[in-house]
XYZ file of C-alpha atoms in Angstrom:
701
model
C -15.155 -23.700 -28.487
C -16.701 -23.183 -24.935
C -16.644 -19.889 -23.498
C -16.471 -19.223 -19.780
C -17.869 -15.986 -19.356
C -16.881 -15.399 -16.018
C -12.910 -15.522 -17.506
C -13.532 -12.529 -19.604
C -15.087 -10.353 -16.956
C -12.974 -7.196 -15.631
C -14.151 -5.666 -13.059
C -12.612 -2.402 -12.050
C -12.213 -2.587 -8.165
C -13.510 0.214 -5.893
C -11.049 2.783 -4.707
C -10.917 2.021 -0.786
C -11.345 6.043 0.137
C -11.662 5.306 3.451
C -7.900 4.566 4.008
C -7.398 8.288 4.134
C -9.310 10.010 7.143
C -12.435 11.771 6.286
C -11.792 16.126 5.663
C -15.143 16.771 6.664
C -13.887 16.007 10.074
C -11.536 19.098 10.044
C -14.219 20.903 8.476
C -16.350 20.305 11.527
C -13.377 21.016 13.768
C -13.234 24.363 11.751
C -16.884 25.026 12.058
C -17.040 24.677 15.794
C -13.733 26.682 16.325
C -15.833 29.469 14.354
C -18.658 29.399 16.326
C -16.283 29.039 19.854
C -14.875 32.869 17.637
C -18.218 33.930 18.545
C -17.475 33.898 22.293
C -14.422 35.636 21.497
C -16.333 38.450 20.146
C -18.692 38.728 22.647
C -16.481 38.879 25.792
C -14.259 41.419 23.741
C -17.922 42.980 23.455
C -18.697 42.370 27.193
C -15.175 44.160 28.350
C -16.229 47.028 26.266
C -19.458 47.526 27.747
C -18.273 46.884 31.709
C -14.727 48.400 31.589
C -14.568 50.734 28.219
C -14.743 54.009 29.689
C -11.596 52.507 32.504
C -9.884 50.707 29.142
C -9.536 53.881 27.392
C -8.396 56.062 30.221
C -5.830 53.829 31.109
C -4.564 53.346 27.630
C -4.486 57.426 27.368
C -2.632 57.348 30.589
C 0.201 55.353 29.221
C 0.414 57.356 25.873
C 2.098 60.174 28.129
C 4.755 57.732 29.293
C 8.153 57.439 26.996
C 7.426 55.228 23.850
C 10.053 52.163 25.620
C 7.320 52.622 28.633
C 4.100 52.306 26.927
C 3.900 48.543 25.720
C 5.060 47.659 29.774
C 2.326 50.217 31.261
C -0.693 49.013 28.939
C 0.059 45.073 29.248
C -1.693 44.130 32.474
C -4.839 46.369 31.079
C -4.803 44.470 27.403
C -4.359 41.328 29.530
C -7.298 41.746 31.392
C -9.289 42.622 27.878
C -7.819 39.073 26.364
C -9.207 37.254 29.640
C -12.815 38.588 28.956
C -12.249 37.648 25.143
C -11.285 34.231 26.227
C -13.330 33.528 28.873
C -16.131 34.311 26.311
C -14.841 31.405 24.675
C -14.954 29.124 27.710
C -18.430 30.393 28.384
C -19.907 29.353 24.903
C -17.860 26.166 24.659
C -19.421 25.201 28.641
C -22.793 25.693 27.639
C -22.506 23.615 24.289
C -21.453 20.990 26.567
C -24.188 21.501 28.345
C -26.522 21.308 25.654
C -24.888 18.478 24.121
C -26.127 16.663 27.175
C -29.078 17.806 27.628
C -30.433 17.299 23.526
C -30.879 13.639 23.908
C -33.580 13.734 26.503
C -35.315 16.401 24.656
C -35.334 14.609 21.330
C -36.603 11.385 22.804
C -39.082 13.517 24.409
C -40.077 15.143 21.320
C -39.814 12.366 18.857
C -41.983 10.685 21.254
C -39.110 7.565 20.515
C -39.985 4.805 23.230
C -37.543 1.297 24.166
C -38.437 -1.915 22.502
C -40.996 -4.048 24.681
C -40.799 -7.136 25.108
C -42.289 -8.579 21.747
C -39.416 -6.885 20.051
C -37.127 -9.553 21.457
C -36.215 -10.637 18.169
C -35.402 -7.393 16.440
C -33.540 -6.616 19.734
C -31.524 -9.629 19.415
C -30.935 -9.130 15.373
C -29.812 -5.465 16.574
C -27.122 -6.719 18.816
C -26.038 -9.029 15.917
C -25.567 -6.248 13.408
C -23.680 -4.298 15.672
C -21.418 -7.038 16.618
C -20.616 -7.261 12.454
C -19.972 -3.749 12.173
C -17.267 -4.071 15.090
C -18.782 -1.842 17.497
C -17.899 -2.563 21.411
C -20.562 -1.713 23.040
C -24.530 -1.941 21.239
C -25.886 0.949 21.098
C -29.183 2.089 23.030
C -32.065 1.148 20.486
C -35.429 3.257 20.379
C -38.479 2.706 18.221
C -40.303 5.783 16.773
C -43.743 6.547 16.064
C -45.644 5.369 13.222
C -45.501 9.000 12.065
C -41.047 8.625 11.645
C -39.562 8.450 8.124
C -36.268 8.002 8.434
C -33.647 6.053 11.128
C -31.465 8.122 12.640
C -28.648 8.164 15.506
C -28.156 10.304 18.494
C -26.735 10.438 22.212
C -24.749 11.809 24.326
C -20.910 10.885 23.902
C -20.147 7.213 24.791
C -23.449 6.428 25.015
C -24.812 6.246 21.276
C -28.563 5.311 20.384
C -30.417 4.398 17.075
C -34.331 5.384 16.174
C -35.552 2.964 13.610
C -39.047 3.970 12.578
C -41.479 1.000 12.692
C -41.470 -0.001 9.555
C -37.510 -0.757 9.853
C -38.648 -2.353 12.556
C -40.969 -4.680 11.479
C -38.410 -5.446 8.128
C -35.615 -6.475 11.200
C -36.798 -9.456 12.452
C -35.203 -11.459 9.737
C -31.711 -10.482 7.059
C -33.539 -8.186 4.515
C -33.104 -4.269 3.529
C -33.347 -3.279 6.763
C -29.828 -4.853 7.843
C -28.354 -2.117 5.353
C -30.402 0.853 7.266
C -29.021 -0.331 10.671
C -25.834 -1.013 9.538
C -25.775 2.635 8.413
C -26.252 3.882 11.378
C -23.909 2.173 13.060
C -21.185 3.164 10.498
C -22.402 6.973 11.722
C -21.302 5.804 15.606
C -18.301 4.162 14.641
C -17.322 7.249 12.595
C -17.892 9.606 15.320
C -20.506 11.598 13.378
C -22.931 11.781 16.407
C -20.569 13.053 18.873
C -19.464 15.608 15.822
C -22.402 16.399 14.451
C -24.408 17.141 17.730
C -21.282 19.147 19.103
C -21.451 21.478 15.895
C -25.217 21.994 16.824
C -24.951 22.836 20.074
C -22.165 25.187 19.577
C -24.638 26.943 17.168
C -27.200 26.904 19.523
C -25.222 28.711 21.845
C -23.332 31.106 19.417
C -26.788 31.891 17.847
C -27.901 32.984 21.536
C -24.665 34.758 22.246
C -25.425 36.819 18.881
C -28.551 37.788 20.278
C -26.306 40.028 23.054
C -25.056 42.913 20.959
C -28.559 43.460 19.566
C -29.715 43.719 23.297
C -27.168 45.911 24.103
C -27.422 47.948 21.058
C -31.209 48.812 22.135
C -30.204 50.250 25.537
C -26.699 51.553 24.433
C -27.676 52.736 21.406
C -27.805 51.375 17.478
C -24.038 52.536 16.483
C -22.601 48.616 15.739
C -25.879 47.477 14.524
C -25.136 48.714 10.638
C -21.771 46.933 11.048
C -22.888 43.993 12.931
C -26.534 42.454 11.851
C -25.324 41.917 8.071
C -22.360 39.948 9.714
C -24.342 38.120 11.801
C -27.014 37.244 8.887
C -24.163 36.054 6.579
C -22.419 33.995 9.099
C -25.937 32.306 9.862
C -25.832 31.610 6.425
C -22.944 29.520 6.113
C -23.597 27.862 9.336
C -26.518 26.610 7.258
C -24.691 25.751 3.741
C -21.834 24.152 5.959
C -24.136 21.901 8.037
C -25.847 20.154 5.112
C -22.828 20.485 3.053
C -20.852 18.207 5.806
C -23.832 15.919 6.567
C -24.110 14.907 2.847
C -20.387 14.273 2.994
C -20.686 12.171 5.818
C -23.463 9.867 4.418
C -21.246 9.291 1.265
C -18.616 7.485 4.624
C -20.997 6.279 6.535
C -22.456 4.120 3.197
C -19.033 2.853 2.478
C -17.638 1.845 5.722
C -21.085 0.393 6.247
C -20.233 -1.781 3.437
C -16.552 -2.440 4.176
C -17.590 -6.198 5.235
C -18.275 -8.091 2.219
C -21.680 -9.391 3.258
C -22.969 -5.501 4.070
C -22.367 -4.232 0.647
C -26.092 -6.167 -0.638
C -27.462 -4.955 2.484
C -26.869 -1.317 2.308
C -28.222 -1.076 -1.614
C -31.067 -2.595 -0.645
C -31.012 -0.753 2.536
C -30.866 2.490 -0.287
C -33.880 0.809 -2.253
C -36.307 1.834 0.465
C -35.774 5.377 -0.222
C -37.574 7.946 -2.597
C -35.941 8.925 -5.486
C -37.342 12.171 -6.265
C -34.751 15.426 -5.737
C -35.478 18.662 -5.221
C -35.615 20.864 -8.514
C -35.212 24.047 -6.552
C -30.970 24.806 -6.388
C -32.015 26.309 -3.025
C -33.640 23.479 -1.326
C -31.006 21.158 -2.617
C -28.062 23.573 -0.832
C -29.775 22.953 2.019
C -30.468 18.827 1.714
C -29.263 16.926 4.672
C -29.302 13.486 2.574
C -27.551 12.833 -1.150
C -30.444 11.753 -3.453
C -30.749 8.034 -3.560
C -29.020 8.067 -7.148
C -26.331 9.953 -5.666
C -25.413 7.030 -3.123
C -25.545 4.766 -5.178
C -23.271 5.495 -7.184
C -20.914 6.161 -4.871
C -20.991 2.963 -3.325
C -20.036 1.291 -7.024
C -17.358 4.295 -7.560
C -16.494 5.976 -4.416
C -14.254 8.022 -5.939
C -16.757 10.259 -7.012
C -17.182 10.937 -3.060
C -13.961 13.182 -3.248
C -13.146 16.478 -3.550
C -14.338 19.846 -2.515
C -17.009 21.904 -4.693
C -16.436 25.642 -4.885
C -19.211 26.410 -2.150
C -17.661 24.066 -0.271
C -14.168 25.240 -0.607
C -15.422 29.240 0.012
C -16.826 27.948 3.463
C -13.680 26.138 4.678
C -11.924 29.591 3.493
C -14.590 31.837 4.862
C -14.965 30.177 8.525
C -10.832 30.571 8.729
C -11.286 34.372 7.314
C -13.835 34.880 9.904
C -12.089 33.033 12.997
C -8.432 34.453 12.351
C -8.932 38.495 12.998
C -10.757 36.940 15.998
C -7.892 34.776 17.487
C -5.635 37.767 16.677
C -7.488 40.291 18.353
C -7.623 37.711 21.742
C -4.237 36.366 21.657
C -2.729 39.896 21.210
C -3.630 41.370 23.920
C -2.924 38.122 26.097
C 0.687 37.994 24.786
C 1.123 41.811 25.107
C 3.565 41.407 28.565
C 5.883 39.035 26.432
C 8.523 39.636 24.332
C 6.602 37.280 21.462
C 6.708 39.572 18.333
C 3.126 39.238 16.601
C 2.112 36.078 19.216
C -1.066 37.061 17.496
C -0.988 36.232 13.887
C 1.647 33.506 14.716
C -1.645 31.923 17.244
C -3.977 32.721 14.522
C -2.118 30.610 11.707
C -1.557 27.738 14.307
C -5.470 27.511 14.995
C -6.580 28.148 11.211
C -3.724 27.156 9.292
C -3.912 23.788 11.297
C -7.507 23.592 10.235
C -7.370 24.420 6.611
C -4.512 21.595 6.364
C -6.647 18.860 7.951
C -9.423 20.290 5.513
C -8.323 21.623 2.424
C -4.636 20.194 1.828
C -6.299 16.587 3.157
C -9.055 16.537 0.843
C -6.844 17.484 -2.451
C -4.712 14.317 -1.862
C -7.283 11.969 -0.946
C -9.040 13.070 -4.398
C -5.968 12.645 -6.087
C -5.289 9.282 -4.605
C -8.931 8.187 -5.402
C -9.103 9.214 -8.947
C -5.494 8.367 -9.649
C -6.433 4.745 -8.908
C -9.823 5.034 -10.114
C -8.473 5.849 -13.637
C -5.510 4.232 -13.448
C -2.789 7.247 -14.546
C 0.628 7.597 -12.956
C -0.323 11.327 -11.957
C -3.777 13.309 -11.076
C -5.636 13.812 -13.944
C -7.261 17.119 -15.555
C -10.327 16.468 -14.188
C -8.920 16.451 -10.612
C -6.436 19.595 -10.972
C -9.439 21.049 -12.282
C -10.701 20.707 -9.151
C -8.232 21.648 -7.120
C -8.183 25.210 -9.240
C -11.671 25.094 -8.374
C -10.803 24.636 -4.914
C -8.315 27.035 -5.053
C -10.441 29.452 -6.040
C -13.301 28.879 -3.148
C -10.322 28.534 -0.776
C -8.452 32.351 -1.554
C -11.946 33.847 -1.852
C -13.607 32.742 1.129
C -10.334 33.700 2.891
C -10.477 37.519 1.257
C -14.687 37.422 2.248
C -13.853 36.025 5.548
C -11.468 39.018 6.215
C -14.225 41.658 5.553
C -17.083 40.031 6.919
C -15.321 38.599 10.453
C -16.891 39.906 13.896
C -14.041 41.600 14.708
C -14.393 44.193 12.397
C -16.773 45.733 14.543
C -16.436 49.156 15.156
C -14.012 50.026 12.296
C -14.444 52.736 9.526
C -16.586 51.714 6.450
C -14.185 53.011 4.480
C -11.329 50.002 5.882
C -14.006 47.793 4.605
C -13.328 49.061 0.938
C -9.903 49.134 1.018
C -8.279 46.573 -1.829
C -5.048 46.437 0.181
C -6.940 43.913 2.481
C -7.836 41.786 -0.166
C -4.642 40.910 -1.589
C -2.643 39.096 0.599
C -5.349 36.436 1.355
C -5.992 36.169 -2.132
C -2.910 35.209 -3.765
C -1.666 33.526 -0.512
C -4.799 31.109 -0.819
C -4.548 30.239 -4.444
C -0.730 29.685 -3.880
C -0.930 27.477 -0.779
C -3.493 25.154 -2.232
C -1.598 25.144 -5.646
C 1.819 23.735 -3.594
C -0.151 21.484 -1.167
C -1.635 19.613 -4.813
C 1.810 19.538 -6.728
C 3.218 17.697 -3.476
C 0.375 15.601 -3.558
C 1.132 14.797 -7.427
C 4.878 14.108 -6.791
C 4.221 11.808 -3.394
C 1.233 10.118 -4.643
C 3.776 7.256 -5.904
C 5.120 7.019 -2.554
C 2.043 5.261 -1.034
C 3.156 2.367 -3.269
C 5.882 1.661 -1.209
C 4.261 1.595 2.209
C 2.536 -1.627 3.503
C -0.403 0.611 6.017
C -2.565 3.207 5.063
C -1.619 5.476 8.092
C 1.969 5.092 6.819
C 1.309 7.228 3.871
C -1.991 9.719 4.761
C -0.031 10.950 8.439
C 2.914 12.332 6.858
C 0.736 14.181 4.389
C -1.721 15.275 6.922
C 1.462 16.725 9.023
C 2.979 18.091 5.523
C -0.224 19.979 4.899
C -0.886 21.293 8.320
C 2.958 22.666 8.102
C 2.222 24.431 4.610
C -0.712 26.131 5.617
C 0.425 27.058 9.012
C 3.273 29.075 7.654
C 1.641 29.827 4.790
C -1.030 31.711 7.128
C 1.331 33.428 9.161
C 2.769 34.601 5.813
C -0.265 35.736 4.655
C -1.442 37.653 7.694
C 2.403 39.267 7.998
C 1.777 40.015 4.443
C -1.394 41.841 4.942
C -0.524 43.286 7.900
C 2.184 45.111 6.457
C 0.142 46.353 3.031
C -3.026 47.621 5.219
C -0.208 49.529 7.497
C 1.998 50.817 5.008
C 1.008 50.088 1.747
C 3.530 48.819 -1.097
C 6.428 50.167 0.780
C 5.439 47.740 3.660
C 5.708 45.225 1.335
C 9.103 45.909 0.096
C 10.207 46.148 3.592
C 8.316 42.783 4.427
C 9.977 41.105 1.220
C 13.514 42.478 2.595
C 13.833 42.317 6.410
C 10.146 40.191 7.437
C 12.154 36.718 7.464
C 13.452 34.987 10.598
C 11.200 33.407 12.179
C 12.120 29.167 12.679
C 9.077 27.764 11.408
C 9.328 29.262 7.859
C 12.897 28.506 7.860
C 12.269 24.800 9.167
C 8.994 24.414 6.543
C 11.439 25.513 3.185
C 13.939 22.856 4.245
C 11.520 20.709 4.785
C 9.589 20.700 1.528
C 13.203 20.979 -0.143
C 13.514 17.628 1.708
C 9.957 15.949 0.805
C 10.700 17.111 -3.274
C 14.151 15.656 -3.510
C 12.780 12.372 -1.435
C 9.538 11.905 -3.928
C 11.862 12.584 -7.192
C 14.302 9.963 -5.828
C 12.161 7.272 -4.774
C 9.174 7.759 -7.115
C 10.422 5.917 -10.048
C 10.431 2.713 -7.508
C 7.143 2.254 -7.557
C 7.313 1.446 -11.692
C 8.150 -2.255 -9.999
C 5.255 -2.577 -8.019
C 1.336 -2.767 -8.060
C -1.291 -1.220 -6.043
C -1.665 -2.048 -2.850
C -4.452 -4.406 -0.997
C -5.355 -1.717 1.726
C -5.913 0.771 -1.593
C -9.431 -1.229 -2.096
C -12.299 -2.366 -0.627
C -12.551 -6.080 -0.592
C -13.652 -7.549 -4.302
C -17.352 -8.602 -4.563
C -17.754 -10.333 -7.054
C -16.191 -13.973 -7.221
C -14.627 -15.387 -10.103
C -13.873 -12.015 -12.253
C -10.409 -10.903 -13.041
C -9.994 -7.278 -11.201
C -8.348 -3.901 -12.876
C -5.781 -2.718 -10.104
C -3.995 0.670 -11.480
C -0.722 1.166 -10.612
C 0.681 4.689 -9.387
C 3.630 4.451 -11.385
C 6.243 7.638 -11.458
C 7.614 9.415 -14.962
C 11.014 9.676 -13.560
C 11.442 12.911 -15.163
C 10.856 14.761 -11.832
C 14.418 15.463 -10.875
C 16.603 16.438 -13.903
C 15.201 19.777 -15.387
C 14.704 21.384 -11.629
C 18.492 20.378 -11.391
C 19.551 21.645 -14.557
C 17.412 25.167 -13.954
C 18.632 25.128 -10.924
C 21.991 24.950 -11.235
C 21.557 27.224 -14.708
C 20.206 30.235 -12.247
C 22.781 29.525 -9.519
C 25.693 29.926 -11.234
C 24.182 32.952 -12.865
C 23.493 34.302 -9.608
C 26.735 33.518 -7.960
C 28.319 35.521 -10.988
C 26.573 38.949 -10.353
C 26.734 38.870 -6.833
C 30.557 37.973 -6.979
C 30.706 40.558 -9.926
C 28.925 43.340 -7.715
C 30.839 42.613 -4.583
C 34.268 43.133 -6.400
C 33.003 46.459 -7.719
C 31.730 47.850 -4.785
C 35.018 46.971 -3.212
C 35.464 45.908 1.077
C 32.370 45.953 3.242
C 33.681 48.233 6.119
C 30.586 50.368 6.724
C 27.128 50.218 7.845
C 26.035 51.829 4.350
C 28.668 49.511 2.564
C 27.007 46.443 4.150
C 23.379 47.553 3.843
C 23.857 48.128 0.246
C 25.627 44.016 -0.153
C 22.238 42.924 1.638
C 19.861 44.595 -0.536
C 22.388 43.021 -3.393
C 22.098 39.785 -1.799
C 18.065 39.623 -1.248
C 17.386 41.427 -4.721
C 19.358 38.679 -6.676
C 18.375 35.392 -4.661
C 14.364 36.693 -5.237
C 15.327 36.802 -8.587
C 16.656 33.377 -8.923
C 13.886 31.867 -7.354
C 11.398 33.762 -8.962
C 12.676 32.916 -12.440
C 12.879 29.473 -11.635
C 9.966 29.123 -10.137
C 8.191 30.838 -12.600
C 9.667 28.781 -15.751
C 8.547 25.452 -13.551
C 5.057 26.203 -12.888
C 4.493 27.451 -16.633
C 5.676 24.267 -17.961
C 3.955 22.510 -15.670
C 1.246 23.712 -13.605
C 0.563 20.335 -11.929
C 4.105 19.402 -10.424
C 5.802 22.560 -11.228
C 5.085 24.328 -7.269
C 6.638 21.392 -5.847
C 9.440 21.150 -8.107
C 10.265 24.924 -7.371
C 11.792 23.492 -3.949
C 14.515 21.582 -5.748
C 15.589 24.741 -8.223
C 14.986 27.337 -6.015
C 17.418 25.920 -2.935
C 20.143 24.410 -5.432
C 19.829 28.575 -6.954
C 20.536 29.643 -3.639
C 23.192 27.312 -2.434
C 25.126 28.798 -5.275
C 24.766 32.212 -4.927
C 25.612 31.240 -1.336
C 28.840 29.508 -2.458
C 29.633 32.257 -4.715
C 29.832 34.694 -1.733
C 31.691 32.454 0.596
C 34.625 32.479 -1.790
C 34.184 35.884 -2.199
C 34.693 36.487 1.228
C 37.637 33.859 1.796
C 39.100 35.219 -1.622
C 39.304 38.739 0.288
C 39.395 38.267 3.972
C 41.070 34.734 3.927
C 38.316 33.488 6.201
C 34.613 32.763 5.367
C 32.191 33.440 8.853
C 30.270 30.418 8.580
C 27.292 31.974 11.157
C 26.900 34.973 8.937
C 26.873 32.658 5.974
C 23.840 30.601 8.126
C 22.368 33.615 8.847
C 21.507 35.036 5.175
C 20.902 31.504 3.882
C 18.270 30.666 6.498
C 16.478 33.909 6.004
C 17.063 33.604 2.284
C 15.286 30.039 2.492
C 12.408 31.097 4.667
C 12.002 34.334 1.844
C 11.913 31.513 -1.280
C 9.041 30.021 0.605
C 7.424 32.871 0.828
C 8.067 34.345 -3.014
C 7.183 30.860 -3.853
C 3.670 31.228 -2.234
C 3.249 34.344 -3.885
C 4.911 33.594 -7.788
C 2.507 29.925 -7.793
C -0.682 32.393 -6.476
C -0.214 34.781 -9.436
C 1.726 32.196 -12.237
C -0.628 29.264 -12.003
C -3.562 30.674 -12.378
C -2.893 32.524 -15.107
C -1.181 29.004 -16.875
C -4.648 27.310 -16.043
C -6.851 30.248 -17.680
C -4.355 29.951 -20.763
C -4.687 26.317 -20.726
C -8.783 26.567 -20.541
C -9.012 29.222 -22.977
C -7.119 26.793 -25.541
C -9.167 23.731 -25.165
C -12.856 25.940 -25.437
C -10.727 27.932 -28.650
C -10.415 24.189 -30.149
C -13.628 22.812 -29.032
C -15.200 25.531 -31.212
C -12.951 24.279 -34.072
C -15.062 23.017 -37.123
């Protein structure tokens, strides 16, 4: 019997990782914000040089007043100091924009780029056809480089991109061939906004590097008092800039290759264009770290298996956390004096959380969800596999280490005592908060992943995911910073006061409620995806005709809801019984001391219930357990509140709804903070145990 070879061919389809926005866009924005933070520092330093004595004199005069009058007295002086700092960032931004518009002219002169001559008419026409194929609204300007030019590149002012081609590519562009792939790759950079982002970041770095020289010049005038603490910070920041720049450019190369091959005729052209590159790769790890482009083999592997381009390395996560850690204290030191005359409590910390937390959510959170999506589709699993979760652990470790290191090396620490740099309290909050936040984001990605099968367009899934991750990182950053303030100010006593009384902020309450709603929705709707196959937007268009394609589905396990409900119900019943029994023993709450005792009892009981359910769920299921905590925890809290309401109604014939709402809402935010802490402590231990067990089994004969 005759066999049809195509009928037996099964091809695994290429996962469309471009269905999600690129996390490197958020990393670019974080990178640029950190460079603008240099301007915040320089502006504050200039204020101290010019108006330092006047500022100190004004503060000393205000100290002679009553305590309640000191804040209003120092507000104008502090506001002026904040304006100087903010003006430094504005100046850096303005100069960076000027450099951005001036750089293209410099590039044209230094690279000796020339416009096409009449003999290149066929090349220009082919160039325009490829621009139309790449769906560009306008044809970029074409430049031809000298004979010594190696690779093509794109540059230009915002809204006016240009592509420079070496003569060897120009000669091949007359007819379809490998040169088409090179040009389409550059067009993908333009369409992806890589030109604007990359050159904006580079221009900001040029200006920030110049600004970093000002304190050195000033030290020569005033004396080298700040140089020992300043020089190593500035040098380390320069190293981080180089590493981040190289890592982001490498990642954007993968995205440009994939974006150029989104249309079927372009795949072979891009593959052939990569064949024009050299095959070698630097053996020196330092040179490899500074590479702006991946090797040809790596790029070809990503073309065939796009999911390989997802996920962050430890170094990339470390740099993201470090940039956020460096930027955060600078924002706090600027926003606090600017808001000193207002009634906003901890306004500097909230501003810092809004900036750094949002950018981390757009970078780290989105990257985790994107890698889980790609890995699950590529391997046909119903949840992220062990390799992806290992990547989550690496990302969490990198982010937490970067946040802690950023706290130490931030330019905002210039002028502090050297002993303050060694205070371990400075490291506790960012490490635990960083670990817990990343694991919670990954857990919600795991439980929400099947919901992607219920939507018809990719942005219906990734837009809520981005907003959720931004909200998680924003509030978690505020929680970590406020805990850090309590620890560094009052030690463990401050942490105890923080747990008991530090929760009346509506963003935290809103996030706790939102996570509870999302967890229940994912648990209820997830099983519906069993009956659905993968959507077409999840894959790149098929490029092999006549083959049978494997399209793994993201099916749900269907056991997300049952155990957390039972666990939360049991913890809530136990907590409510304990609360009612203790309140009966205490008697009527008629004094301030009795009210404080009852509040302490409520806090300790609800925290124990939440911690117990969270620890159990994370130990049993470290992948999705941190998300299931927001099913069991609020349920246990609800039963505890119900027990208190029953007690009040039985003893006073009324249940004050306003009071119940106030203690329940603050308990929800307290539960969110406790979840971050318990997840940050339990999940790493669970992962370490699993890794040690696997290593032990591998060593068995």
